[in-house]
Short mmCIF file of C-alpha atoms in Angstrom, two decimals:
data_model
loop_
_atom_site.label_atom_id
_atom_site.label_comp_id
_atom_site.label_asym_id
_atom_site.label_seq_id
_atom_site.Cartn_x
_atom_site.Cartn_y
_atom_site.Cartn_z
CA UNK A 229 -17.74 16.70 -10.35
CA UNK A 230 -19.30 13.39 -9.72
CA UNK A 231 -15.77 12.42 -8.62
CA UNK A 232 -15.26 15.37 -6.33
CA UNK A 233 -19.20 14.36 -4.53
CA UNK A 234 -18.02 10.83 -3.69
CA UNK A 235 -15.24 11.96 -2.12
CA UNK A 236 -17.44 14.24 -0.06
CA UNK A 237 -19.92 11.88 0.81
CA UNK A 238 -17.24 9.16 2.67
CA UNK A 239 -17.32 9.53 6.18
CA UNK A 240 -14.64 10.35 8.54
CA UNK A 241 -13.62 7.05 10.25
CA UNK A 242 -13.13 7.24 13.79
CA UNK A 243 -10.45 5.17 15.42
CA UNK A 244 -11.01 3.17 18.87
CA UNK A 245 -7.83 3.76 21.13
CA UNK A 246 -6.35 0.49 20.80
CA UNK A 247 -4.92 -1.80 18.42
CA UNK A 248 -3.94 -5.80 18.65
CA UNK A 249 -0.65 -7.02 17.56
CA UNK A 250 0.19 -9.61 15.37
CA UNK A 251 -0.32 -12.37 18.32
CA UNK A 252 -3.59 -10.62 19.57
CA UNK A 253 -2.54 -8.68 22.55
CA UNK A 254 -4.16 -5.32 23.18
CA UNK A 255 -1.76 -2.43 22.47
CA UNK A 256 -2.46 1.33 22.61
CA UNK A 257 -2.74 3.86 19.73
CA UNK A 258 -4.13 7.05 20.32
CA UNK A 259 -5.35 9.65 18.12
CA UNK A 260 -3.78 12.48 20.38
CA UNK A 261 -0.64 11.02 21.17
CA UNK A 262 1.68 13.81 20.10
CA UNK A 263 -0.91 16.35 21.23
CA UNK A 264 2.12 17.65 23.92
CA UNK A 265 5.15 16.55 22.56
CA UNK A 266 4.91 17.49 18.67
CA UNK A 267 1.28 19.00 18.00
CA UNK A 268 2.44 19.68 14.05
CA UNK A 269 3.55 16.73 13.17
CA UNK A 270 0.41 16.08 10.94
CA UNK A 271 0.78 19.30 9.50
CA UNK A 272 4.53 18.97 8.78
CA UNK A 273 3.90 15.77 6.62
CA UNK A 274 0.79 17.03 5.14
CA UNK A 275 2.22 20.10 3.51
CA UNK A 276 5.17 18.39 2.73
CA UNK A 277 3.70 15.25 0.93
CA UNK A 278 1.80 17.95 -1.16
CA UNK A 279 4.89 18.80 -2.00
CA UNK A 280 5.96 15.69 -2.66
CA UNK A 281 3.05 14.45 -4.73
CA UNK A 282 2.82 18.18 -6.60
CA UNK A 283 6.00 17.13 -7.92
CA UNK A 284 5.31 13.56 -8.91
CA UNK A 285 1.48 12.13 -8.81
CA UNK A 286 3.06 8.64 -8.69
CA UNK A 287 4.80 9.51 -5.10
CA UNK A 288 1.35 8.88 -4.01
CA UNK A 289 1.59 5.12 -4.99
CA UNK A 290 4.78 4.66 -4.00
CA UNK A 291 4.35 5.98 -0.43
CA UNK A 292 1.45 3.37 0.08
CA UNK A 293 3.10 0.44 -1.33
CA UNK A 294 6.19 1.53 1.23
CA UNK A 295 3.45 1.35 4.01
CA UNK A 296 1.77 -2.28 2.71
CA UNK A 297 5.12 -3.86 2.44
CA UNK A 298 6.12 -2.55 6.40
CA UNK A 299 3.06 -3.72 7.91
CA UNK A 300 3.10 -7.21 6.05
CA UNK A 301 6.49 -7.85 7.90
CA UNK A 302 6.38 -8.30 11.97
CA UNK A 303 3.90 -5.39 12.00
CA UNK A 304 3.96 -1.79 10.72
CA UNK A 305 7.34 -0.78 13.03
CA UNK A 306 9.31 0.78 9.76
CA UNK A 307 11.65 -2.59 9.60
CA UNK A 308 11.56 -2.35 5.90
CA UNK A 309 13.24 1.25 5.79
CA UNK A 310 16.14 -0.43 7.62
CA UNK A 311 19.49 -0.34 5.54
CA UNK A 312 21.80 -3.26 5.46
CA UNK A 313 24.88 -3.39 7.68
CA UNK A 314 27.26 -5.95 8.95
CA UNK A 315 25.23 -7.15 11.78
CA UNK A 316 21.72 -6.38 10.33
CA UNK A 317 20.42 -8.03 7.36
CA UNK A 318 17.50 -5.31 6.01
CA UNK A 319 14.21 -6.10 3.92
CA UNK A 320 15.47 -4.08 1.34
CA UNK A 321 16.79 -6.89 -1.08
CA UNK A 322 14.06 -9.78 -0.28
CA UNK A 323 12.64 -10.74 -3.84
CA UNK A 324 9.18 -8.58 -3.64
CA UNK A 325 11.41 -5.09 -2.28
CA UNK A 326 14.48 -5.45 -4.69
CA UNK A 327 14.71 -2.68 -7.47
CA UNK A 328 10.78 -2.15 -6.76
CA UNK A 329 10.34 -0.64 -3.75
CA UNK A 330 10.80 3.26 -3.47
CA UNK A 331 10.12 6.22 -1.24
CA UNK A 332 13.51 5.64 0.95
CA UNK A 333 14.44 9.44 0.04
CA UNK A 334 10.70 10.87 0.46
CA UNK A 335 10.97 9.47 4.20
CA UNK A 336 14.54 10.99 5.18
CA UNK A 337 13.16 14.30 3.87
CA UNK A 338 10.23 14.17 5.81
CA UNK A 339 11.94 12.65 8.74
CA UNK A 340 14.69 15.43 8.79
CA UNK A 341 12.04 17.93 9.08
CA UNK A 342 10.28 16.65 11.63
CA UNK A 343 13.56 16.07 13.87
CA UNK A 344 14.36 19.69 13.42
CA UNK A 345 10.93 20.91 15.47
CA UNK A 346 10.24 17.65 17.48
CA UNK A 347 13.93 15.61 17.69
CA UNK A 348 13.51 12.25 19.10
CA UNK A 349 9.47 12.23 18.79
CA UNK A 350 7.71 11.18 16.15
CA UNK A 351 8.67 7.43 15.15
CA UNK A 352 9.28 6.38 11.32
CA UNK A 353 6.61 3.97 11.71
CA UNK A 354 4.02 6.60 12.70
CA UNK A 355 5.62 9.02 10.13
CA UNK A 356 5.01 6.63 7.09
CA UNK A 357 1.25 5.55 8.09
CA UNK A 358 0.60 9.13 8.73
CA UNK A 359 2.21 10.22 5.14
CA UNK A 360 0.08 6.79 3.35
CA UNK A 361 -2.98 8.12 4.63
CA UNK A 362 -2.04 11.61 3.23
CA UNK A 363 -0.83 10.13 -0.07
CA UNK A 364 -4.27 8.38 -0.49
CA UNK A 365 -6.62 12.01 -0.18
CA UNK A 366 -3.36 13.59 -2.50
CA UNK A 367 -4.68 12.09 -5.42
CA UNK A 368 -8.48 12.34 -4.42
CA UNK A 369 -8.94 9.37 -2.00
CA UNK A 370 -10.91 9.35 0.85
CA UNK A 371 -9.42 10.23 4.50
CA UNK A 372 -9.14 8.29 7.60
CA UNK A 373 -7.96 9.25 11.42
CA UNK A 374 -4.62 7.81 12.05
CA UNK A 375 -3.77 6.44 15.47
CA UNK A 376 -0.53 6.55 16.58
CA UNK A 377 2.40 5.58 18.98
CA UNK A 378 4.15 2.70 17.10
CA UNK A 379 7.51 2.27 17.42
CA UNK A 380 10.25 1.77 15.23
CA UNK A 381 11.44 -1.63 15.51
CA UNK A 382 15.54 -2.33 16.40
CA UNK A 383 15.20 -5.73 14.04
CA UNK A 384 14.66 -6.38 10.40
CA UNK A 385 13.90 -9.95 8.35
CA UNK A 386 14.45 -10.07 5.14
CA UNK A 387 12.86 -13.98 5.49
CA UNK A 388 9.64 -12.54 6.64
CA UNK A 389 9.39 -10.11 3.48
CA UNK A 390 10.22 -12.96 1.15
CA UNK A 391 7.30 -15.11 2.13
CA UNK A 392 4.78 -13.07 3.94
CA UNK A 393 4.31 -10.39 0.75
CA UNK A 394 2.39 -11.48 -1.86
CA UNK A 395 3.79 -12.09 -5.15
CA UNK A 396 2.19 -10.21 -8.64
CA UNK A 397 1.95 -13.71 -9.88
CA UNK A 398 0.22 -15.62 -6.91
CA UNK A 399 -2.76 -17.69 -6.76
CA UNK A 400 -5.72 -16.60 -5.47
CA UNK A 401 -5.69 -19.03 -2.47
CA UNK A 402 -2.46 -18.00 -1.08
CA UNK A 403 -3.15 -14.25 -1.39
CA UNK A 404 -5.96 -15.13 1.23
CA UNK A 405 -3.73 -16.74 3.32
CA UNK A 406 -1.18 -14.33 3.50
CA UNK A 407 -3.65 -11.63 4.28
CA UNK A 408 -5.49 -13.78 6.75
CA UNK A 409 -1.90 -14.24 8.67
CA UNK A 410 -2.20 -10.78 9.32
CA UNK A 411 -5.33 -10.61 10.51
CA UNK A 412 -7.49 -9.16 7.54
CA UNK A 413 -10.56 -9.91 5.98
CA UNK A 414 -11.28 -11.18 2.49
CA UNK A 415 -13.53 -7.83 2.01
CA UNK A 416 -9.46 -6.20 3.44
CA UNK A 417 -7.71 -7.96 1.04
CA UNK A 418 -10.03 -6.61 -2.55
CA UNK A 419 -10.10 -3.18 -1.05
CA UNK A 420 -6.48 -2.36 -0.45
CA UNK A 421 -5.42 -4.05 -3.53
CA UNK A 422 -7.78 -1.14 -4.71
CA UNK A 423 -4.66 0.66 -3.80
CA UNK A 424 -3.12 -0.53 -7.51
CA UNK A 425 -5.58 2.26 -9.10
CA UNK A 426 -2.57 4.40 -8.86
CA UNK A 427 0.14 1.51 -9.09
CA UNK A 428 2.81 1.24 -11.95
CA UNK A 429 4.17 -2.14 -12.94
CA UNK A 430 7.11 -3.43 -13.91
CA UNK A 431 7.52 -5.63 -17.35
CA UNK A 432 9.04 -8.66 -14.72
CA UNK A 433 5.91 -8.42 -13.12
CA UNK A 434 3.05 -9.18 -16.01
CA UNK A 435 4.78 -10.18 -18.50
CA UNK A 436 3.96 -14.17 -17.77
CA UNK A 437 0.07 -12.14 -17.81
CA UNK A 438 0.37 -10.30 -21.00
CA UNK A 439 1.89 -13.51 -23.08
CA UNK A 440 -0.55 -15.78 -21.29
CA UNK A 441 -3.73 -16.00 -20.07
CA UNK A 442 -4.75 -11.95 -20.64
CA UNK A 443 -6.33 -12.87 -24.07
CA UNK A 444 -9.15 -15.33 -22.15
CA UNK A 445 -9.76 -13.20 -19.56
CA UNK A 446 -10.43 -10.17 -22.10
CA UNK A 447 -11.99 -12.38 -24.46
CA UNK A 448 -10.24 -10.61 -27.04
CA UNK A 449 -12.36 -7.90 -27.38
CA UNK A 450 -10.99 -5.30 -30.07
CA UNK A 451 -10.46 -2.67 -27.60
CA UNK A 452 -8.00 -5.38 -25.59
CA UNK A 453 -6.73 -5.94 -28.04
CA UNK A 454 -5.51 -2.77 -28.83
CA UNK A 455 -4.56 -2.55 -24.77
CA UNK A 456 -2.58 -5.74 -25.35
CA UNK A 457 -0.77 -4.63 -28.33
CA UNK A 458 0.35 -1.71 -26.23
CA UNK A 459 1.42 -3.65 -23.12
CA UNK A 460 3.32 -6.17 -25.40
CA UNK A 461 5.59 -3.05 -27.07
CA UNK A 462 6.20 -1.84 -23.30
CA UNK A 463 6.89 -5.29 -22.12
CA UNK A 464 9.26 -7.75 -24.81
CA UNK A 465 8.49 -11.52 -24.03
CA UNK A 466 12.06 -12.33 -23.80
CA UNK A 467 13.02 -12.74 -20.23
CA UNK A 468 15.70 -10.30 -19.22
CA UNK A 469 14.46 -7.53 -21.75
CA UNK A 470 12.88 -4.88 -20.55
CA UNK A 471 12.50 -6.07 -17.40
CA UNK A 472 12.23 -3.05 -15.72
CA UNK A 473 10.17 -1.08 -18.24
CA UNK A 474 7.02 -0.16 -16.20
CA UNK A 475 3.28 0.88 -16.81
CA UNK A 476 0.22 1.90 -14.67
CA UNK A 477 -2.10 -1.10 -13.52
CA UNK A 478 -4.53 1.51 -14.03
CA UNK A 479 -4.72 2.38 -17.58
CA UNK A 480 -7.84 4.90 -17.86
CA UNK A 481 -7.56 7.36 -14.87
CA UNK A 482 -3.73 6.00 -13.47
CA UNK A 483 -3.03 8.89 -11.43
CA UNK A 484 -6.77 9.43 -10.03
CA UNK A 485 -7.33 7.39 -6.59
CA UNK A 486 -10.75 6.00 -7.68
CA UNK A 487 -12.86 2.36 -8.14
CA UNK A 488 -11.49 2.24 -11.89
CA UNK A 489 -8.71 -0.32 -11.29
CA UNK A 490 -12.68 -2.70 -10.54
CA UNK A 491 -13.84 -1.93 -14.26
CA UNK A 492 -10.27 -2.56 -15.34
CA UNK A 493 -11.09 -6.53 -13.71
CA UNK A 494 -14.47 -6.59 -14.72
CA UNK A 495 -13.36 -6.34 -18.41
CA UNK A 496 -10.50 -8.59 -17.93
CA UNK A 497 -7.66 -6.18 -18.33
CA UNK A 498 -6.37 -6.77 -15.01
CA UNK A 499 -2.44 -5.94 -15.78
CA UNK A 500 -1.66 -8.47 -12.45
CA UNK A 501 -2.33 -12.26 -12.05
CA UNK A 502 -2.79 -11.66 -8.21
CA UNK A 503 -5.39 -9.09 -9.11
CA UNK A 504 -7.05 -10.16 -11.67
CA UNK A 505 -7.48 -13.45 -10.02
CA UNK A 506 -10.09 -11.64 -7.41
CA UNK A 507 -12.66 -11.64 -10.22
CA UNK A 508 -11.93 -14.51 -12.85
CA UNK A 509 -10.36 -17.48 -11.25
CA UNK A 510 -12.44 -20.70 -9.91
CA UNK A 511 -12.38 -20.12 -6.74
CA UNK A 512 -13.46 -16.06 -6.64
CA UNK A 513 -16.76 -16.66 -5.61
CA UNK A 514 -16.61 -14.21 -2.50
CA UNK A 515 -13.79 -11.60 -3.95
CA UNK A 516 -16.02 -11.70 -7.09
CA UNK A 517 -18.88 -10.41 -5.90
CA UNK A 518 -16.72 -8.07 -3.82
CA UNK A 519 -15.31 -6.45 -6.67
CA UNK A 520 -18.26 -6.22 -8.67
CA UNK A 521 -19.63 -4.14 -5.59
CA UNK A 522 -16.87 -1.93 -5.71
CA UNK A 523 -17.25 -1.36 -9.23
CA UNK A 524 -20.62 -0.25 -9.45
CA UNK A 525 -20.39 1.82 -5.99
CA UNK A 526 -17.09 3.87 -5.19
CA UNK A 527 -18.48 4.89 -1.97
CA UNK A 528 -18.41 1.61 -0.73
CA UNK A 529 -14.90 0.99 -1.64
CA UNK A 530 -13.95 4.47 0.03
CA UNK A 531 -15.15 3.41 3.26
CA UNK A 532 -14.26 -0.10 3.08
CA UNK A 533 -10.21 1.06 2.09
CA UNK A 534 -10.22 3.62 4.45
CA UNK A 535 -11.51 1.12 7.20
CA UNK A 536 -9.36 -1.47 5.71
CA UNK A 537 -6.04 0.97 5.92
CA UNK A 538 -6.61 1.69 10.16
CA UNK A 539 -6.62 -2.23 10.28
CA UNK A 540 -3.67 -3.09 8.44
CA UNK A 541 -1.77 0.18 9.97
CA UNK A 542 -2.99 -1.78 13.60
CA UNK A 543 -0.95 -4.68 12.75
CA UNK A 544 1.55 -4.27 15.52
CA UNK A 545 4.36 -6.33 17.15
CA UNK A 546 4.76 -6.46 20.98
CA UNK A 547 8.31 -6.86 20.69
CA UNK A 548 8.90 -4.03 18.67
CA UNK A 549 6.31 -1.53 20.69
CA UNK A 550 8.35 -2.74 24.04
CA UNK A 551 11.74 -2.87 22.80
CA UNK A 552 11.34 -0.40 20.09
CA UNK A 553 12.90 3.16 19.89
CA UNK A 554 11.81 6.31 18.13
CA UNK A 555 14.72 6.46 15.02
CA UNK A 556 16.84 9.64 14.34
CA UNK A 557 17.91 8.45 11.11
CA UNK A 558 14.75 5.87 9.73
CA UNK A 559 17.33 4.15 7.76
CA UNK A 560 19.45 3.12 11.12
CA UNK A 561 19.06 1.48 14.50
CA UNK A 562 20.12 4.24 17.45
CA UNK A 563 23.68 3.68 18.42
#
């Protein structure tokens, strides 16, 4: 119940009608922009991402981590759902998308019912921030108006994705950086990596975690211990064996979007480096006291992700909104 008040008590957050793209320069997004040209299109994904998440709690996850890793590479224009031909060379296989990154088939589903009421509308990049956002309240997150209007982009770079994204086994100091580049806050970067409250990882992932440092940080607590134990039978310290075995980042409420993935730090458990770096390393003197906050008050980490999710879904690139195109098939450039 306590849950279900929380969830209540975060207010709706209300969008101005602009955004800024990655160089600064004032772009629109409205709220009503397919008010005339496809007025269901929020309803469409809405009842089919129930669907979608009815079926699997961690589609929920994986539809926001599809989102994250768009907008983290020249703006949120749906370059990363670009497949590989001869003359295009996709996002798909850059080190932090290869045999990770999923949702590919929840987005053609969604897309081909959308083009069969509204053909040549609705963009891909509007369709996956719209179906995040929906996601995020699926599995008792908070909500958030979504602006739209992007465009899907006609270009792809798979050099982009391999340095902009950050890396489960990054410092600290980088992570900022990277997130800075785009534009977002310190306070952005600890709330949306909030996000992993519903994550699963993969043994490549955390296994340099689990066979290193994870006993400090826990300070071996019997408990841990017994969480270790666990992680170490999922996750063999042999390079190369299971590799691809995964587990949820969030081990007490993993399919419940909530603050527990904060406690999970506070305690030490964090299943990442890059995450639990926020709260233990040297230099987490701001993100520390960030996270502590979100720990002890879930409302403020509802309104700070939700806030935090409009900004990052802002992150736009001129190019792509003047050049761009609204995608029949997301996976394709019009011919």
């Amino acid at each position: 119940m306590r849950l279900f008040l929380v969830f209540l008590m975060v207010h709706t957050i209300f969008i101005p009608c602009f955004s800024f793209d990655i160089l600064g320069k004032e772009i629109p997004l409205t709220l009503d922009y397919y008010m005339s040209t496809c007025p269901t299109v929020f309803e469409v994904i809405k009842k089919e991402m129930e669907c979608i998440v009815k079926e699997d709690p961690r589609n929920a996850a994986i539809m926001i981590r599809l989102h994250f890793h768009d907008c983290f590479v020249q703006g949120c224009d749906a370059s990363v759902l670009l497949d590989e031909t001869e003359s295009l060379q996709g996002e798909k296989k850059a080190s932090p998308n290869t045999n990770s990154l999923k949702g590919f088939k929840i987005v053609d589903r969604i897309k081909n019912i959308i083009e069969s009421e509204c053909p040549g509308v609705v963009s891909c990049a509007d369709l996956l921030t719209i179906s995040a956002r929906d996601a995020t309240i699926l599995v008792g997150g908070p909500y958030w108006d979504v602006p739209v209007g992007r465009k899907d982009s006609k270009t792809a770079s798979y050099e982009l994705a391999t340095s902009s994204l950050p890396t489960p086994e990054e410092g600290l100091i980088s992570i900022i950086s990277k997130f800075y580049s785009q534009g977002l806050s310190v306070e952005d970067m600890v709330a949306l990596i909030g996000a992993h409250t519903i994550g699963m990882a993969q043994c490549r992932n955390f296994r340099s975690r689990i066979y290193g440092d994870f006993h400090v940080t826990s300070a071996l607590n019997p408990v841990s211990e017994t969480y270790l134990s666990s992680l170490q039978k999922i996750c063999p310290a042999s390079s190369g064996e299971g590799d691809s075995n995964v587990t949820a980042m969030d081990n007490v409420t993993p399919n419940l979007f909530d603050n527990s993935i904060y406690h999970t730090l506070l305690r030490g458990e964090g299943l990442l480096n890059s995450d639990q770096e926020m709260y233990t390393s040297m230099f987490a003197i701001q993100t520390r006291r960030i996270v502590s906050k979100y720990a002890e008050d879930p409302v403020a980490f509802f309104e700070q992700f939700s806030k935090s999710m409009v900004k990052m879904g802002n992150i736009l690139n001129s190019e792509s909104f003047a050049d761009g195109e609204v995608r029949r098939n997301c996976r394709f450039v019009n011919t």
